[in-house]
Structure formats: C-alpha cells, structure tokens
Short mmCIF file of C-alpha atoms in Angstrom, two decimals:
data_model
loop_
_atom_site.label_atom_id
_atom_site.label_comp_id
_atom_site.label_asym_id
_atom_site.label_seq_id
_atom_site.Cartn_x
_atom_site.Cartn_y
_atom_site.Cartn_z
CA MET A 931 71.71 103.51 83.39
CA ASN A 932 74.48 106.15 83.51
CA PRO A 933 77.28 105.11 81.95
CA THR A 934 79.30 106.80 84.52
CA GLU A 935 78.00 105.09 87.60
CA PRO A 936 79.80 101.98 88.80
CA THR A 937 77.90 98.97 88.53
CA ARG A 938 77.40 96.98 92.03
CA ARG A 939 80.69 95.04 91.36
CA GLN A 940 82.29 97.70 91.20
CA ARG A 941 81.43 99.13 93.89
CA ARG A 942 81.29 96.06 95.68
CA LYS A 943 84.70 96.03 94.95
CA GLU A 944 85.75 99.74 95.15
CA ALA A 945 84.53 99.25 99.39
CA ARG A 946 86.93 96.26 99.94
CA PRO A 947 89.44 97.07 101.38
CA ALA A 948 87.29 98.97 104.57
CA GLU A 949 85.10 95.77 104.83
CA LEU A 950 88.60 94.11 104.96
CA ALA A 951 90.17 96.49 107.93
CA ALA A 952 86.78 96.37 109.96
CA ALA A 953 86.68 93.11 110.00
CA ALA A 954 90.47 92.43 110.14
CA LEU A 955 89.71 95.02 113.83
CA ALA A 956 87.11 92.67 114.74
CA LEU A 957 89.40 89.51 114.62
CA PHE A 958 92.32 91.33 115.99
CA VAL A 959 90.36 92.35 119.16
CA GLU A 960 88.76 88.62 119.94
CA LYS A 961 91.06 86.43 118.77
CA GLY A 962 94.36 88.39 119.04
CA PHE A 963 97.27 89.04 117.16
CA ALA A 964 98.78 85.94 116.70
CA ALA A 965 95.76 83.52 116.15
CA THR A 966 93.92 85.88 113.54
CA ARG A 967 94.76 84.16 110.73
CA LEU A 968 94.14 85.91 106.73
CA ASP A 969 92.00 82.46 106.17
CA ASP A 970 89.59 83.95 108.63
CA VAL A 971 89.36 87.78 107.93
CA ALA A 972 88.51 87.07 104.32
CA ALA A 973 86.24 84.64 105.77
CA ARG A 974 85.40 87.58 107.74
CA ALA A 975 85.15 89.59 105.33
CA GLY A 976 83.23 87.19 103.13
CA VAL A 977 85.87 87.15 100.45
CA SER A 978 88.41 84.96 98.74
CA LYS A 979 91.94 84.87 100.43
CA GLY A 980 93.26 85.26 97.35
CA THR A 981 90.77 88.76 96.73
CA LEU A 982 92.47 89.50 100.31
CA TYR A 983 95.71 89.59 98.10
CA LEU A 984 94.46 92.15 96.43
CA TYR A 985 94.73 93.90 99.04
CA PHE A 986 97.17 93.57 102.35
CA ASP A 987 100.33 90.98 101.38
CA SER A 988 99.96 90.16 105.78
CA LYS A 989 98.58 91.01 109.11
CA GLU A 990 100.65 93.67 109.98
CA ALA A 991 99.51 95.86 106.15
CA LEU A 992 95.26 95.17 107.28
CA PHE A 993 96.83 96.84 110.78
CA ARG A 994 97.85 99.80 109.21
CA ALA A 995 94.61 99.95 107.47
CA VAL A 996 92.73 100.30 110.78
CA ILE A 997 94.92 102.50 112.02
CA GLU A 998 95.34 104.69 108.51
CA GLU A 999 91.51 104.89 108.31
CA SER A 1000 89.63 104.92 110.94
CA VAL A 1001 92.62 106.23 113.50
CA LEU A 1002 94.94 108.73 112.51
CA PRO A 1003 91.40 111.46 111.39
CA LEU A 1004 90.63 110.84 114.92
CA ILE A 1005 94.23 112.65 115.61
CA ASP A 1006 94.40 115.47 113.08
CA ALA A 1007 90.65 115.83 114.10
CA PHE A 1008 92.64 116.32 118.06
CA GLU A 1009 95.49 118.40 116.42
CA ILE A 1010 93.13 120.66 114.58
CA LYS A 1011 90.88 121.19 117.67
CA VAL A 1012 94.03 122.36 120.00
CA GLU A 1013 94.81 124.80 117.87
CA ALA A 1014 91.35 126.23 118.11
CA LEU A 1015 90.83 125.88 121.57
CA GLY A 1016 94.75 126.69 122.68
CA ALA A 1017 93.46 129.60 125.15
CA ASP A 1018 91.05 127.50 126.84
CA PRO A 1019 92.97 123.96 128.53
CA GLU A 1020 90.11 123.72 130.73
CA ARG A 1021 87.64 123.44 127.92
CA LEU A 1022 89.77 121.91 125.67
CA LEU A 1023 90.96 119.31 128.21
CA ARG A 1024 87.67 118.07 128.90
CA GLU A 1025 86.15 118.26 125.35
CA LEU A 1026 89.56 116.37 123.97
CA LEU A 1027 88.29 113.47 126.57
CA VAL A 1028 84.76 113.39 125.57
CA GLU A 1029 85.42 112.82 122.15
CA TRP A 1030 88.35 109.96 122.93
CA TRP A 1031 85.86 108.12 124.78
CA GLU A 1032 82.94 108.79 122.16
CA SER A 1033 85.16 107.55 119.27
CA PHE A 1034 87.61 105.50 119.83
CA GLY A 1035 88.00 104.24 123.65
CA SER A 1036 84.53 102.92 123.97
CA THR A 1037 84.29 102.04 120.04
CA PRO A 1038 85.51 98.48 118.29
CA LEU A 1039 88.86 101.42 117.54
CA GLY A 1040 89.11 101.59 121.72
CA GLY A 1041 90.11 96.80 121.42
CA THR A 1042 93.61 98.30 119.59
CA CYS A 1043 94.69 99.82 123.25
CA LYS A 1044 94.04 95.95 124.97
CA LEU A 1045 95.79 94.48 121.59
CA MET A 1046 98.79 96.34 121.77
CA ILE A 1047 99.22 95.64 125.58
CA SER A 1048 98.65 92.02 125.23
CA GLU A 1049 100.76 91.04 122.51
CA ALA A 1050 103.33 94.35 121.73
CA GLY A 1051 106.15 92.05 123.06
CA ASN A 1052 105.12 89.50 120.17
CA PHE A 1053 105.19 91.83 117.25
CA PRO A 1054 107.47 94.90 118.41
CA GLU A 1055 107.27 96.54 114.70
CA VAL A 1056 103.40 96.37 115.22
CA ALA A 1057 103.46 98.05 118.82
CA ALA A 1058 106.52 99.72 117.32
CA TYR A 1059 104.56 101.47 114.67
CA PHE A 1060 100.92 102.27 116.83
CA ASN A 1061 103.49 103.71 119.50
CA ASP A 1062 105.15 106.09 117.06
CA VAL A 1063 101.81 107.02 114.54
CA VAL A 1064 99.21 107.08 118.50
CA ILE A 1065 100.24 107.43 121.19
CA GLY A 1066 102.91 109.12 120.72
CA ARG A 1067 100.16 112.37 118.98
CA TRP A 1068 97.82 111.93 121.69
CA THR A 1069 100.05 111.36 124.30
CA ALA A 1070 101.87 114.80 123.38
CA LEU A 1071 97.70 117.07 122.54
CA LEU A 1072 97.77 116.31 126.27
CA TYR A 1073 100.83 117.06 127.66
CA ARG A 1074 100.72 120.27 125.59
CA VAL A 1075 97.13 120.78 126.86
CA ILE A 1076 98.16 120.10 130.73
CA GLU A 1077 101.35 122.44 129.59
CA ALA A 1078 99.55 124.92 128.35
CA GLY A 1079 97.34 125.19 132.08
CA MET A 1080 99.90 125.42 133.63
CA GLU A 1081 101.63 128.54 131.86
CA GLN A 1082 98.39 130.52 132.10
CA GLY A 1083 97.69 129.38 135.39
CA VAL A 1084 94.50 127.54 135.00
CA PHE A 1085 95.97 124.47 136.39
CA ARG A 1086 98.23 123.93 139.53
CA GLN A 1087 102.31 123.03 138.98
CA GLY A 1088 103.47 120.37 138.84
CA ASN A 1089 105.09 117.48 136.27
CA PRO A 1090 103.48 117.68 133.33
CA GLU A 1091 103.48 114.44 132.43
CA ALA A 1092 102.75 112.71 136.27
CA LEU A 1093 98.79 114.55 135.19
CA ARG A 1094 98.52 113.36 131.76
CA GLN A 1095 99.14 109.93 132.55
CA MET A 1096 97.02 110.83 135.94
CA VAL A 1097 94.46 112.49 133.90
CA PHE A 1098 93.98 110.01 131.29
CA TYR A 1099 95.31 106.25 132.21
CA PRO A 1100 91.81 105.71 133.75
CA LEU A 1101 89.54 106.35 131.10
CA LEU A 1102 92.10 104.06 129.22
CA MET A 1103 92.14 101.29 132.01
CA ARG A 1104 88.03 101.51 130.94
CA SER A 1105 88.34 101.30 127.50
CA VAL A 1106 90.55 98.47 128.51
CA TRP A 1107 87.73 96.16 130.82
CA LEU A 1108 84.76 97.36 128.47
CA HIS A 1109 87.20 94.81 125.62
CA SER A 1110 87.92 92.76 127.78
CA MET A 1111 86.61 91.92 131.09
CA ALA A 1112 83.16 93.76 130.94
CA GLY A 1113 82.21 90.24 128.41
CA CYS A 1114 82.68 88.27 131.79
CA VAL A 1115 81.28 89.87 134.38
CA ALA A 1116 77.73 90.73 135.08
CA GLY A 1117 76.73 94.14 136.87
CA ARG A 1118 80.02 96.26 135.96
CA ALA A 1119 79.24 98.32 133.23
CA ALA A 1120 80.18 102.00 133.88
CA PRO A 1121 77.60 103.76 135.78
CA ASP A 1122 75.73 106.83 134.12
CA THR A 1123 77.32 109.52 136.50
CA TYR A 1124 80.61 108.02 135.64
CA PHE A 1125 82.05 110.88 133.43
CA ASP A 1126 80.75 113.33 136.32
CA THR A 1127 82.31 111.85 138.98
CA TYR A 1128 85.94 111.19 136.78
CA PHE A 1129 85.86 115.57 135.56
CA ASP A 1130 84.67 115.64 139.07
CA VAL A 1131 88.31 114.27 140.91
CA ILE A 1132 90.43 115.26 137.35
CA PHE A 1133 89.36 118.46 137.79
CA ARG A 1134 88.95 119.31 141.45
CA GLY A 1135 92.97 117.90 141.05
CA LEU A 1136 94.11 119.75 138.69
CA LEU A 1137 92.75 123.54 138.36
CA ALA A 1138 94.45 126.13 140.56
CA ALA A 1139 91.26 127.62 141.74
CA PRO A 1140 87.96 125.77 141.33
CA SER A 1141 85.90 126.90 138.44
CA GLN A 1142 83.03 129.14 138.38
CA GLU A 1143 81.40 127.73 136.02
CA ASN A 1144 79.49 124.18 135.64
CA PRO A 1145 80.64 121.63 133.43
#
C-alpha cells in the first residue's frame, strides 16, 4: 500500500464530522431541536457518543456545523451570481429562486426553515444565528435584486421589502409544507407546472412591462 494513502480507519475518521452533521440535520427535521438527543445523533451516524464529543460538544455546535458546511457555501454562490448577473435583474431573480429551491428548499436542508419556525422561541440563540448567517444574507440578496430592477426600470415601482416578501414567501411556504404536512396528506404534491405558474403570476405583477422573451 502507498504509505501516503490514508487507511480505511483514517478516511472514516476524517468523514465523521460531516456524517455527524448529516445525522443531526435529519433528526432535527424529524424530531425537532428540543427532542433530539446527542445519543440519537451518535446512533444515527453509527458512532459512539464519545466519538461525537470529539467533534461537537452540544446540539448547537452540530447545528452550526450543518449551516457552515452545507448552507453557507450556497449563500456564497448566490452572492457571486448577483455580482455576475446584476445587469439583468429579471433573469437573475428567476435563477436565484429556482436555484434556492433546487439546492435548498426541496432538499433536507430546507427542513431547517420548518425547524426555526417551530422552535425559534425556545432556542433564541440558535434562531439568531440562523437569522444572521442565512436569512439575513439571503433576504438582502433578493432585496438588492428587486431594488436594482426598479432602478433599471425593469420592475414596477413599489416597496422593495414588501415585494421581496411577496415574491419569496410562496416558495418558503412550499418548503415548509414539504418538510411537514406533505408526508401526512396524500395527493397534495406540487404539480409539474408549479414553477411555470409561480413565475407567470410573480412576473406579471412585478415587471414594469411584459417580457418579450419566453422564460
């Protein structure tokens, strides 16, 4: 064996923090923050509680690991996209919303939104952290795009914060539903035309003039 190649045990040890964070995310979404125990996370990841404590000393630390490893890179990428496509606010807004859904809202990460809505009052420090590093940055991007669209005459004039909420909240609620009631209510999956309908309604109300191009 190549002496520089890590052994199986070494590879497993290096992978453990990410595995623990993934197990924690699944349990937080399934059971809630309060009901999830560190023993549960260790068992889900297939390690001992002692091993878990080598990397994380609390549920709060596990939650931060989930956000820092999986969510913040997405926000970084969204910010880069805003810089690259700032001159085309309609295309930029459309792509941001689709990518938010595909990379966050419709994935297990989207369960963090439901988690924060349900448990923010019981864990204000965790909620404040999530608000600062995720919600604050994401909403600032949407606000910036909508405001730029108004300044360029692409979007109708209005209150950019009110418009930001009206544009984004349908997708946010769709994600919360997906990670909560969707598993309990049969026949309520989003139709294949959901995004076509969503963007048709949103941009009919948002654009200063009808787009001359197909979405």
